[in-house]
Each structure stands twice: as C-alpha cells, then as structure tokens.
XYZ file of C-alpha atoms in Angstrom:
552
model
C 38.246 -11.210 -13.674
C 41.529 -10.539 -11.593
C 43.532 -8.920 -9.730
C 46.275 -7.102 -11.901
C 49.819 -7.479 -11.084
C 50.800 -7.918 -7.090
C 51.308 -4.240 -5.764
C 54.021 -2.662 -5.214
C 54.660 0.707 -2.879
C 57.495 3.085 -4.610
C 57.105 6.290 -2.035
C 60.256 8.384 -3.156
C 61.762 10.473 -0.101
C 60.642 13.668 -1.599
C 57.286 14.046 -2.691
C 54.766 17.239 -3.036
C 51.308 16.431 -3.521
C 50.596 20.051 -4.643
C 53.512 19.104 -7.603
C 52.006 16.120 -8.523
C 48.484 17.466 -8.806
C 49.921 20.302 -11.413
C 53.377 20.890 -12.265
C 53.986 16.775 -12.888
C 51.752 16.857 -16.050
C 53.452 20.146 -17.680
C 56.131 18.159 -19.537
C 53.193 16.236 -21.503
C 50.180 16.975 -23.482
C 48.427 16.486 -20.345
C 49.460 20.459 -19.184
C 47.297 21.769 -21.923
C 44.025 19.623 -20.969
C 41.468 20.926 -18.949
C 42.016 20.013 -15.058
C 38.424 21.584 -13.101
C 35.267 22.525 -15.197
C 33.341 24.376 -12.016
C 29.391 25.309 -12.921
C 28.432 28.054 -10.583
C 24.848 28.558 -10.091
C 25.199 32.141 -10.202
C 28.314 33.214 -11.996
C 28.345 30.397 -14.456
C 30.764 27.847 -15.959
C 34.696 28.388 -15.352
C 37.401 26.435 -16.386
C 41.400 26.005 -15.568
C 43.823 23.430 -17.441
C 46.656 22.297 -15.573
C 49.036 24.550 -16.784
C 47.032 27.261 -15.823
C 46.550 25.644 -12.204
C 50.088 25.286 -12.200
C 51.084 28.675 -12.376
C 48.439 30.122 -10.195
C 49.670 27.225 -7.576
C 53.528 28.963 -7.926
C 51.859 32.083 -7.481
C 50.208 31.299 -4.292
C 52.743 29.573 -2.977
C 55.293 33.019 -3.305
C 52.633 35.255 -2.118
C 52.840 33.018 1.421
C 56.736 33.546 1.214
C 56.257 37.159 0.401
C 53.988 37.235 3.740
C 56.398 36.029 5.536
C 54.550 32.387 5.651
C 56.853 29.783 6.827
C 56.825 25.339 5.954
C 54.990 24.261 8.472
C 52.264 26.796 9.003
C 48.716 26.243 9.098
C 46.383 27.734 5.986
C 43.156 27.825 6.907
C 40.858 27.686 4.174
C 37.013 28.439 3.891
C 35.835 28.287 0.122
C 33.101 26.856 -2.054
C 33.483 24.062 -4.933
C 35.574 26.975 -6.915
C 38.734 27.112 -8.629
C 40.239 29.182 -6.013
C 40.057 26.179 -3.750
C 42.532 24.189 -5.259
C 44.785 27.030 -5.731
C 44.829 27.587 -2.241
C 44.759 23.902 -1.385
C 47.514 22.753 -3.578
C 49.791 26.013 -3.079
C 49.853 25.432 0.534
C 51.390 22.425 0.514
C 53.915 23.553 -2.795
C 54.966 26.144 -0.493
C 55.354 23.657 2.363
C 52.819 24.893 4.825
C 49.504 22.885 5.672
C 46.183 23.205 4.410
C 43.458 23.537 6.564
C 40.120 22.654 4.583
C 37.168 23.848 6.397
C 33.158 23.204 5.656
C 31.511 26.348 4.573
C 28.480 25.391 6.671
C 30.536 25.716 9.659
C 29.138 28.707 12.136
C 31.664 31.325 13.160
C 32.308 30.181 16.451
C 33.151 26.612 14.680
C 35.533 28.164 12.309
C 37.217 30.413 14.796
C 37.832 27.134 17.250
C 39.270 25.764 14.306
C 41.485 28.285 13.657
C 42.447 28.415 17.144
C 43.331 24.473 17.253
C 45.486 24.485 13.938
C 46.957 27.629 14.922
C 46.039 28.987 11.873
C 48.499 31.768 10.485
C 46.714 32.451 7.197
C 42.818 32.205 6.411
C 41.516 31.760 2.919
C 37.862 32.192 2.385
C 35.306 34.303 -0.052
C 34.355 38.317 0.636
C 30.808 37.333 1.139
C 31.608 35.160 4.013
C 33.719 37.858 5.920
C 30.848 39.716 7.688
C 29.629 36.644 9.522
C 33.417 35.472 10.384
C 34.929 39.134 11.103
C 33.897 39.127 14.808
C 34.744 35.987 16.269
C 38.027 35.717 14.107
C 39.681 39.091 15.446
C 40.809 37.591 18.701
C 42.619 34.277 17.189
C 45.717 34.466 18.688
C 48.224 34.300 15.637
C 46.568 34.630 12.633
C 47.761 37.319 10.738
C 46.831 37.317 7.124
C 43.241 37.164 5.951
C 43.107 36.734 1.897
C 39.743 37.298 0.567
C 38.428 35.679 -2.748
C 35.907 36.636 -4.936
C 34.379 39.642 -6.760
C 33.362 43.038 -5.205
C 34.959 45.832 -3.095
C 37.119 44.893 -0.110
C 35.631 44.922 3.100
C 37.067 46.996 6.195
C 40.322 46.760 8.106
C 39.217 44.402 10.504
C 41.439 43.929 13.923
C 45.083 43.398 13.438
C 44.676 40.625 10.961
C 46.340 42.084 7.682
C 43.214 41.758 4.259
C 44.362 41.045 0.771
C 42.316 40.674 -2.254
C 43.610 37.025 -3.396
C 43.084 37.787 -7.149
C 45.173 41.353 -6.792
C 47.676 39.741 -4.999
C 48.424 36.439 -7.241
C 48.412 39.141 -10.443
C 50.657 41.099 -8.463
C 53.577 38.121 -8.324
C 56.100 37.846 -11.520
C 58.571 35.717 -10.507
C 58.238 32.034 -8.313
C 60.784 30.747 -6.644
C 60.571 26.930 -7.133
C 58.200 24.839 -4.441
C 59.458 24.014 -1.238
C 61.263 20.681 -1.430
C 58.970 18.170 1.011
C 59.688 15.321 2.173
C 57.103 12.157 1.568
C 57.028 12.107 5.477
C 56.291 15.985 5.963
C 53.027 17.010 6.833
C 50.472 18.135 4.086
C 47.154 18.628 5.339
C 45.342 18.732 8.038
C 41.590 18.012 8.262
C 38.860 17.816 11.184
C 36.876 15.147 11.797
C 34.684 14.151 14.543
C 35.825 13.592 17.830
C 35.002 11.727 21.251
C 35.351 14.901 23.395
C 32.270 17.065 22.038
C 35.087 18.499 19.534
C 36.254 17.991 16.118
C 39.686 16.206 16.148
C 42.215 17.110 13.678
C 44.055 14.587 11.343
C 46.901 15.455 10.132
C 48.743 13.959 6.992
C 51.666 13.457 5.287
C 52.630 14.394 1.531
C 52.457 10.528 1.101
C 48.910 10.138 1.776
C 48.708 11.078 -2.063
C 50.640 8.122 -2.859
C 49.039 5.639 -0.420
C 45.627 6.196 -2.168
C 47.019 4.743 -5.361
C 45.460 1.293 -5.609
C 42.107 3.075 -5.818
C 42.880 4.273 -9.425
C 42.441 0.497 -10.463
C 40.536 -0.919 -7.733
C 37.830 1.695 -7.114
C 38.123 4.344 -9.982
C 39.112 1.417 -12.664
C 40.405 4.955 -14.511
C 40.596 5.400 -18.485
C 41.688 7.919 -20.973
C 39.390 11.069 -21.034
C 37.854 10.267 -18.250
C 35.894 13.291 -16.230
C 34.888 13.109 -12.605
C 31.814 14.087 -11.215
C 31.566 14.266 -7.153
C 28.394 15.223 -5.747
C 29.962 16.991 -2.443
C 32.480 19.470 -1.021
C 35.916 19.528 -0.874
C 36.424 20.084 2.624
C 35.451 16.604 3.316
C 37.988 13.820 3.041
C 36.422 12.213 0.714
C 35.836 14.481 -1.876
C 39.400 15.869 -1.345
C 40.507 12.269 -2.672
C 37.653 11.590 -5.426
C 37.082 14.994 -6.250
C 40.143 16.308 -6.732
C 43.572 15.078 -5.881
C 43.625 11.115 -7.228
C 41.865 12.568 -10.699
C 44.880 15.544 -10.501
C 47.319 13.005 -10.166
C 46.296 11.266 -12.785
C 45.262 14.019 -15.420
C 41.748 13.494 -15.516
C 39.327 16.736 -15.571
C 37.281 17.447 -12.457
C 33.787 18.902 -12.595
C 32.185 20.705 -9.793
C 29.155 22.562 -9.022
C 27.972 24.975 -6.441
C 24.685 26.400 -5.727
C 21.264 25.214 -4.389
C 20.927 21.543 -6.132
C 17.519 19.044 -6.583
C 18.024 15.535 -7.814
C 18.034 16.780 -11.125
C 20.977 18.477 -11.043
C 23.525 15.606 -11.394
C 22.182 13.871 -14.040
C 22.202 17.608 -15.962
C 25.479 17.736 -15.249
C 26.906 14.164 -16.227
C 25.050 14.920 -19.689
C 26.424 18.997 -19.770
C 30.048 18.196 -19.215
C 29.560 14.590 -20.775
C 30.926 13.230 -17.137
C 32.088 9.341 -17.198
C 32.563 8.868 -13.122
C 29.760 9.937 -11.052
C 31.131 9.996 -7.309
C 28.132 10.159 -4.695
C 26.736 9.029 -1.361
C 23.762 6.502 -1.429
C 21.275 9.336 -0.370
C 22.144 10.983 -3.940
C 21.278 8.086 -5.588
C 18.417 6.984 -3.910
C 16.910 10.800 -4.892
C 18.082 10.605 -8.455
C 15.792 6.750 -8.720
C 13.366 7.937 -6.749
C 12.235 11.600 -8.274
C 13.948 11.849 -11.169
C 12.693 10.049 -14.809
C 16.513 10.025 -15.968
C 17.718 6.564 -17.753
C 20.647 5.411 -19.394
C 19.764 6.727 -22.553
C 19.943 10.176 -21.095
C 23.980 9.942 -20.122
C 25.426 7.906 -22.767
C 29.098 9.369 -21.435
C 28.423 7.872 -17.962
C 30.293 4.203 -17.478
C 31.236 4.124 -13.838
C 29.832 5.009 -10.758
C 31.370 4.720 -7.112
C 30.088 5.220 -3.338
C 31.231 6.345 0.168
C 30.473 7.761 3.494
C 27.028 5.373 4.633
C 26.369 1.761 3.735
C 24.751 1.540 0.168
C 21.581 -0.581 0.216
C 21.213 -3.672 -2.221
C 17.774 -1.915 -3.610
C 19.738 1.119 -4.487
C 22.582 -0.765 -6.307
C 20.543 -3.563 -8.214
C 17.604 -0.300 -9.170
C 20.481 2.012 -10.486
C 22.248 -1.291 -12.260
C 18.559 -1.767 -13.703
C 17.787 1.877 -14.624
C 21.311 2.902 -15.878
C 23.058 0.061 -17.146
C 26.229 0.761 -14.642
C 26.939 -0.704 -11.083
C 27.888 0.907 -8.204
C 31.217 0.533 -6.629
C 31.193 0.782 -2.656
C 34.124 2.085 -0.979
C 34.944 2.210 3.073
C 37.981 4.385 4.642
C 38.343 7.115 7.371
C 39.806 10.707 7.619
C 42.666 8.651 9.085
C 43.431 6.462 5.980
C 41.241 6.969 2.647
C 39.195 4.171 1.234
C 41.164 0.731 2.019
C 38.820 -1.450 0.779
C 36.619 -1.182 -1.656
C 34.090 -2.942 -4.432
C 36.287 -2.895 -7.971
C 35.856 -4.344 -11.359
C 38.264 -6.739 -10.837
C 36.119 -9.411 -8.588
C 32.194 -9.417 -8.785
C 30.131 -7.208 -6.546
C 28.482 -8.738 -3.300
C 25.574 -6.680 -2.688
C 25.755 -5.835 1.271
C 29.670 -6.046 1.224
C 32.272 -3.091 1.086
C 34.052 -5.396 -0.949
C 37.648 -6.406 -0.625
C 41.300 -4.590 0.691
C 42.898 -3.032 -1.980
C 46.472 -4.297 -3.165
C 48.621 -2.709 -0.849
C 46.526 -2.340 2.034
C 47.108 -5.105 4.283
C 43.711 -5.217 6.197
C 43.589 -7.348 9.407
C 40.607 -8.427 11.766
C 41.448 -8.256 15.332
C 40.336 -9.572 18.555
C 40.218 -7.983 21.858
C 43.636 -9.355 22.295
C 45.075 -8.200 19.124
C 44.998 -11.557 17.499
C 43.995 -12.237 13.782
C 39.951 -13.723 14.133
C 39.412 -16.994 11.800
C 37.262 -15.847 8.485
C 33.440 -15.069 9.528
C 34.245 -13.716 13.036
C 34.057 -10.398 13.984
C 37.045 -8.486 14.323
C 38.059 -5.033 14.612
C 39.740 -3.424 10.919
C 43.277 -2.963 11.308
C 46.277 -2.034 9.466
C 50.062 -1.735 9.794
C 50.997 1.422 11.469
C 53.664 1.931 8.187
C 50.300 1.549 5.719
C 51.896 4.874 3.149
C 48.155 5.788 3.362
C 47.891 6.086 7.193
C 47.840 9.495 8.349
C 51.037 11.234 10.925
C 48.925 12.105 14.128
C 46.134 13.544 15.546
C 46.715 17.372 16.158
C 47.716 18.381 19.704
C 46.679 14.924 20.796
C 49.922 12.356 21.382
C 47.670 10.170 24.127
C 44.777 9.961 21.539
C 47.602 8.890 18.477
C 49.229 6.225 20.749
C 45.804 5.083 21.841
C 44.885 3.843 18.064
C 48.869 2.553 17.609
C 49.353 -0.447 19.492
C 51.400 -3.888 18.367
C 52.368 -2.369 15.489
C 48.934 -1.936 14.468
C 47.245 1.159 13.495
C 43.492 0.167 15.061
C 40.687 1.651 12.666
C 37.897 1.189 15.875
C 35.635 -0.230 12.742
C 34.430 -4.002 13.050
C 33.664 -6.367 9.963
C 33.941 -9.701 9.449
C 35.474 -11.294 6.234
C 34.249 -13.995 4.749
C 36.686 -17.041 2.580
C 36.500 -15.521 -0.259
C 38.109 -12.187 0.823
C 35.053 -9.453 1.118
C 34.753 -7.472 3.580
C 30.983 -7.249 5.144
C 30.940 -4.136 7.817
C 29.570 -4.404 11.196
C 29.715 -0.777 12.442
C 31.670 1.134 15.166
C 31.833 0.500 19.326
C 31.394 3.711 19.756
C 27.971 6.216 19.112
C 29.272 8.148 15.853
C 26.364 9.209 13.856
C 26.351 8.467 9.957
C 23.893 10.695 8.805
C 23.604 11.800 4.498
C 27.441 10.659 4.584
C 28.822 12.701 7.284
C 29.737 11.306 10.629
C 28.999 13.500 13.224
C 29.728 13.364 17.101
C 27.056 13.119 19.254
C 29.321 14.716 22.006
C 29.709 17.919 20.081
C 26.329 18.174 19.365
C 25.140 17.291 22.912
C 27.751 19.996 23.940
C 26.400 23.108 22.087
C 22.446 22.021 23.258
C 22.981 21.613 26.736
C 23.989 25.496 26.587
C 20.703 26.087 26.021
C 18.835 26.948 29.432
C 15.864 24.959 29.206
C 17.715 21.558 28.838
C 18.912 19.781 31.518
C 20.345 16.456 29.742
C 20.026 15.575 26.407
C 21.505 12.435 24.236
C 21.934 13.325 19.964
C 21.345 10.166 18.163
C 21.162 8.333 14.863
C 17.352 7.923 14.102
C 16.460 5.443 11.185
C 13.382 6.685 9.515
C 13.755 4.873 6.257
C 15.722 2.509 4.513
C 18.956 3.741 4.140
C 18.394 7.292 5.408
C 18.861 8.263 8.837
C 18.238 11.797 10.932
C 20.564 13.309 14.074
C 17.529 13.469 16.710
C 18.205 14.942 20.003
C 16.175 13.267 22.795
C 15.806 15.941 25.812
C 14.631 16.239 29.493
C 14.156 19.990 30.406
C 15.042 21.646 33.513
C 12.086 21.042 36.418
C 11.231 24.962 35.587
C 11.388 25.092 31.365
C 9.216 26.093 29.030
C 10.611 25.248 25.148
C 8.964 23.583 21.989
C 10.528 21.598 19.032
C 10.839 24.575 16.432
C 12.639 27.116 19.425
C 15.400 24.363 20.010
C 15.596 23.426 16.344
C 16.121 27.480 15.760
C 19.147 27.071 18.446
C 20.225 24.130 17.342
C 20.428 26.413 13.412
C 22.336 29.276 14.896
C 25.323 27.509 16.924
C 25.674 23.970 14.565
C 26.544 23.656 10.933
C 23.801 21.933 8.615
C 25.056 18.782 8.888
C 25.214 18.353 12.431
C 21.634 19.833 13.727
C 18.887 17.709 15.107
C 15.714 17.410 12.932
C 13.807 15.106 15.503
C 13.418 16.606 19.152
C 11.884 13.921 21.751
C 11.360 15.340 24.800
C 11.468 12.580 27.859
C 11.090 12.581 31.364
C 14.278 10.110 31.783
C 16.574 7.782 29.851
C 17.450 4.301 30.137
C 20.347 3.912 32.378
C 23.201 1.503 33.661
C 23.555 0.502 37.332
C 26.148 2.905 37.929
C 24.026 6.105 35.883
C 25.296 6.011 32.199
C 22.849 6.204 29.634
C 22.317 3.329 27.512
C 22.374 4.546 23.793
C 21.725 1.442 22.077
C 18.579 1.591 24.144
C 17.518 4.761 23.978
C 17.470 4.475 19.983
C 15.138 1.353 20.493
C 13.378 3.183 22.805
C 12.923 6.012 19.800
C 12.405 3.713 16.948
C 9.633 2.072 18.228
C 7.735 3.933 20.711
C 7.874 2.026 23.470
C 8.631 5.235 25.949
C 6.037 6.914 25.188
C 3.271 4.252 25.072
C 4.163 2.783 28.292
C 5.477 6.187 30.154
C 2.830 8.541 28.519
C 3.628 12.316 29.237
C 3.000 14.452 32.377
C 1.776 17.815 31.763
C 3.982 19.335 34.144
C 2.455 23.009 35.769
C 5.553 24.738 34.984
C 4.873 23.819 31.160
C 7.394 21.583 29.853
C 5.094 19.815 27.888
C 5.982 21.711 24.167
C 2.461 20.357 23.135
C-alpha cells in the first residue's frame, strides 16, 4: 500500500469551524442524516441530524448577540457527552466568540480558576451542577451570563451573574442573523492543558485548526460512506473534541456518545446498538474490553476500524485485539498544541511499538540541542514549522511561555523520538515529569500544589507509578511535618475534595527524605526507581516517630 496523492494545504482566509461542522452539509443529502446519536444512562437515547444541529447552532449563536456577547469573548462551557454540548461548542465559535471546554470532573475551585484565566463572560453547564459551582463562581470578575441546561425548575438568582434556562431561551429566538464572518487565523477555542507552574495552561486555537487536522481523515480515520464514530471519552479533552466530534462533523459522519457510569461491557454494547464502524479509545479501554469481557468479532460485525491516543499502546494489546476481533489498531500521537501529527494508517503496515509515521502535510523534524536535523535512529526532539495550519495561536496570557516553544522557525513539541529509514516514528517520552496516566497527562506541579496545602505535609513529589503493563497510577510520595499525624485514606479523602478524578493520587508513600542533587533538587527519575522497586524502604526501614507519623 501507499501513500495517496502528495498533500496539499487549501486554508481559505475565511473559515468557521462551527459552519463547517453544520451549516456546510445543508445544501446536500448529508443535512437530513443523523449527526450525534447520544445514549444517556438515565434519560435514554437522543438524536440530532445536522440540519437540526444547524439551526440550534444559529440559535445559540443570536442568543449570545442578544446578550450582548461580543467575537472574541470567552464561553465557558461545563457539560456532559450531550447534545447540548455541541450546540454550545459549535455556536460559540459561529457567533465568533471562543469556546471554553471544561472537564466535568473538575472541582469548583478548578472551574472558577478557569473561568477567571479565560475571562470567561458566559458559562454553559447543566442545572444539576449549579449547587456545587454557585459559590465559588459569584465572585468571577466578569462573567455575566450563566445559561443552565437540562430538565427541572431553575435554581435561585445567584450573585449578579444573570440565569437563563438554555432550552427556553434557544425556543425563544425566531430569526438568526447569519454567523459571524471569521477569519481562518481568528481564534476558535481555547482549551486547558497541563502546565509547568502547578496550573493548567490554556491553548488557544485558531478556526484553522479544523483544517490542519485533515490528513487524519485518510491517514488515521481511513473514513468511508456511513461510517459512525464511537469515542470512548469526553469532549472536553482535545482529543475527543477532534475524534469525537469535529473531523466526523466535517465530514458528515454520525457521532455516538454515551454518558453514565460504564464497565467494559459497555462499548462493545454500544458498537453492536448503534451498529458503530470506528471505535476511538485509549489502550486502558481496550486492555479491559480483552481482558473481562467474552466479546469477539462475531459479536460487532459493523465494527472495521479501530484507532488509539493519549498513552503508548502495548504490542500485546494490538496483536490480542487483531487476534480476537479481526481489526488492528491504529496508534496516533499529537498534543493540545497540534492534534495527532503522526500516526499508524492503512496506507503503510503497522510496526508494533511505533506511533507510526507524519501525516502528509505535517512536516515532522527531529532536533538536536542545537536545533539541527539528527541523522535517522538518533534521538531528537519532535518539531514542526511554526506555519504547520494545525499548530495552535498561543498560550493564553503567556507570550514568554509561546516564544519559549517558537524558536528558528520551529514550533518545538518538547516530545523526543527517534525515526528510523523507513519513516516511523518510535517515541521516546518527554524531558520533563508530565504524568500519562488512563490517557490524561497530568502535572505533577498542580497536583503537588493542592497537597502541600494540607497541614500535615511538609514536601511531597506526585509521580507516574507503573504497576502493570501498560497501566500506570499518579502516586504521591510524602514526608510529613516533624509534628503530623495522617494516614493514606485521610490524604486520599483530601486529595478527592480539592482534585478532579483524573488527577488524584491512588498510591501514598510516606518517606523520611528523597533523593536529591548536590545543590537540593529532587531527583524524579530516582525517586520512581526508588518506588518501583523498594529499595527505600528495605534499606531505610521506617522510624516510628513519637509524634505518630507513622500512618501504620
């Protein structure tokens, strides 16, 4: 197999993403075909085509005009896998302003510092998630609007923010005026990722980002008539924004999402329900699905192509799932900053332990410390040109940081690989201490940030823990204050009120000290070796200290 015709960018100077998505497909038979299935656990199966998303986009877009909403502002929004998430998402950006995606496992204090960063104007999010966000959103400083989604009675006039009920208001609107005319180089969206400082750094995109994650339709999604996508997360993430729901959009394909409590089961169910042909996961989904579930190929006839992101996928997983199911798994590797770049495609064989290769388009460069192109099998850091249509504008607020990862024309990924003659790509892992954890990456500064508040701890270092093949833990290795008394179960109950899911430790090791460098930094690297294989504690065993620091 081979590579189709040489690639060629065409990024017009205006260009809406929310447009594309919806209003692009209305002068074809596409309009009338469904666009999002979305099985709710609790209130069932719901369904929108693209005509229908189309209009309820327009609708949005005039009810941020009619508020007053200007191009440019920041949208906040807070929602579950529903169809009110793409409404919100994609009339944002037809009315010009930028979305704001936020995780719904994010604590108050988490969303309000978010809100505070983007200088949120407008937050979107569900009446049963009010309550817990009232209190620490009333003092944001500029947000004014508050539009509530969801069944039931309104809650309270909360604070100055003004409350509407979403679905009222959007039923309310007759007439549209026509989306706000973007340029390709205006900003879209704007999404939070980990950051070096102990918090989340915000990435902000262009309308072109769209646009710049074209080659994956042929080299990761290898996309076919009637297709139906199936992603396994949330749309908040990066990820799941592209797989999930904008690069099927553009292309017409149905979406299918689910929300509620899930068990290994529940994605095979769901291919076979909704007769799903892409499965989009992480390799901890399909490690589960082999490993407790009796599903075969013979149970999802529909099912033809399957793809993975977010943590390296181990050759046992791909060549058991290839075995079980009949279908390979097609790895993928990209960044908030600039979506899946490379990836595994039907167009060259798969190399088990690769990425794969850089898509057409993407012109992927290994770097020395000097900035010079490394010779193939040498280790180089990934970089691209800084005019890569994918790349994203800037980091929020942060010009020092954006000129820091620009430099020789270069747009520098921090990511090392080395390539080997034939093309593929074989990652080596970051230079800094990012944890990959169940496909998130998660900042061991922000979680170190919200522990040490706690007033038993006097350091502690979060880190990525190994404790199988493939699956790895945030642990949190702590020395207490001279004077504490804590256990494992009070600072994982800490750790659960002040951290989203994602990012809380499930391992505590309590120490008396950490490794160290000469001049009193401590060694990371080490300290995970240190964990992994016990050497701390069989050669410094622990002091029972009178004071009772000892949790045991």
């Amino acid at each position: 197999m081979s590579d189709p015709q040489p690639w060629q960018w065409s990024i017009p100077r205006y260009f809406n993403i929310g447009v594309a998505c919806t209003d692009a497909h209305l002068a074809t038979r596409a309009g009338e075909r469904t666009a999002m299935i979305v099985e709710d656990e609790e209130s069932g199966v719901s369904r929108a085509t693209f005509a229908e998303l189309a209009r309820q986009t327009d609708r949005f877009a005039q009810l941020l005009r009619e508020l007053q909403v200007d191009a440019g502002e920041r949208v906040l929004i807070r929602l579950s896998n529903s169809l009110d998430f793409p409404i919100a998402f994609l009339g944002s950006m037809k009315r010009g302003a930028i979305a704001v995606p936020s995780s719904t496992l994010l604590v108050a204090e988490e969303v309000a510092y978010l809100a505070r960063d983007a200088g949120a104007s407008v937050i979107v999010t569900d009446k049963s998630m009010w309550p817990e966000l009232g209190a620490e959103l009333a003092g944001v400083e500029g947000l004014r609007h508050l539009l509530l989604a969801g069944n039931g009675a309104m809650p309270a006039q909360h604070g100055p923010i003004q409350m509407h009920d979403l679905k009222r208001a959007l039923a309310a609107i007759e007439t549209c005026r026509p989306p706000h005319p973007t340029l390709a180089e205006d900003p879209a969206y704007l999404v939070y990722t980990s950051g070096t400082t102990g918090h989340p750094k915000g990435v902000l995109h262009a309308h072109r980002a769209l646009l710049g994650r074209t080659p994956s339709n042929s080299h990761w999604f290898d996309f076919k008539e009637g297709d139906r996508v199936l992603h396994s997360g949330k749309f908040n993430w990066t990820y799941v924004l592209g797989t999930g729901l904008m690069d099927p959009f553009l292309n017409a394909k149905t979406v299918v999402v689910y929300e509620g409590a899930n068990t290994p089961e529940t994605w095979p169910r769901l291919i076979d329900r909704h007769s799903c042909t892409i499965f989009v996961g992480v390799p901890t989904i399909y490690r589960q699905i082999l490993q407790k579930t009796a599903f075969s190929a013979a149970d999802l006839p529909s099912l033809r192509h399957c793809m993975s992101a977010g943590e390296t996928l181990p050759e046992p997983i791909l060549s058991a799932w290839k075995a079980r199911f009949g279908v390979d798994i097609y790895e993928a590797m990209g960044m908030s900053e600039l979506s899946y770049y490379i990836s595994q495609s039907v167009h060259h064989p798969l190399r088990p332990g690769s990425v794969g290769r850089p898509q057409p388009g993407h012109d992927v460069t290994l770097l020395d410390e000097e900035l010079r192109p490394v010779t193939p099998g040498r280790e180089g850091m990934i970089a691209l040109p800084a005019t890569d249509p994918g790349k994203f504008l800037e980091y929020w607020g942060q010009p020092r940081e954006t000129a820091r990862v620009h430099r020789g024309g270069y747009f520098l990924t921090g990511d090392y690989a080395r390539q080997d003659a034939d093309g593929y790509i074989w990652f080596l892992g970051r230079h800094d201490d990012i944890i990959n954890s169940f496909g998130y990456r998660i900042s061991p500064q922000e979680i170190e940030r919200v522990m040490k508040a706690h007033p038993a701890i006097g350091e502690c270092i979060a880190i990525g823990q190994q404790v199988a093949s493939g699956k790895v833990l945030v642990a949190l290795c702590v020395v207490c204050q001279s004077d504490c008394a804590v256990d494992e179960a009070e600072l994982l109950a800490y750790a659960g009120e002040h951290l989203a899911g994602y990012k809380r430790p499930r391992l505590i090791h309590f120490m008396q000290e950490f490794p160290r460098t000469g001049n009193g930094k401590v060694i990371r690297k080490a300290l995970q070796r240190v964990v992994a294989t016990r050497q701390y504690a069989a050669s410094n065993p622990p002091v029972t200290p009178t004071t009772g620091c000892d949790p045991h």
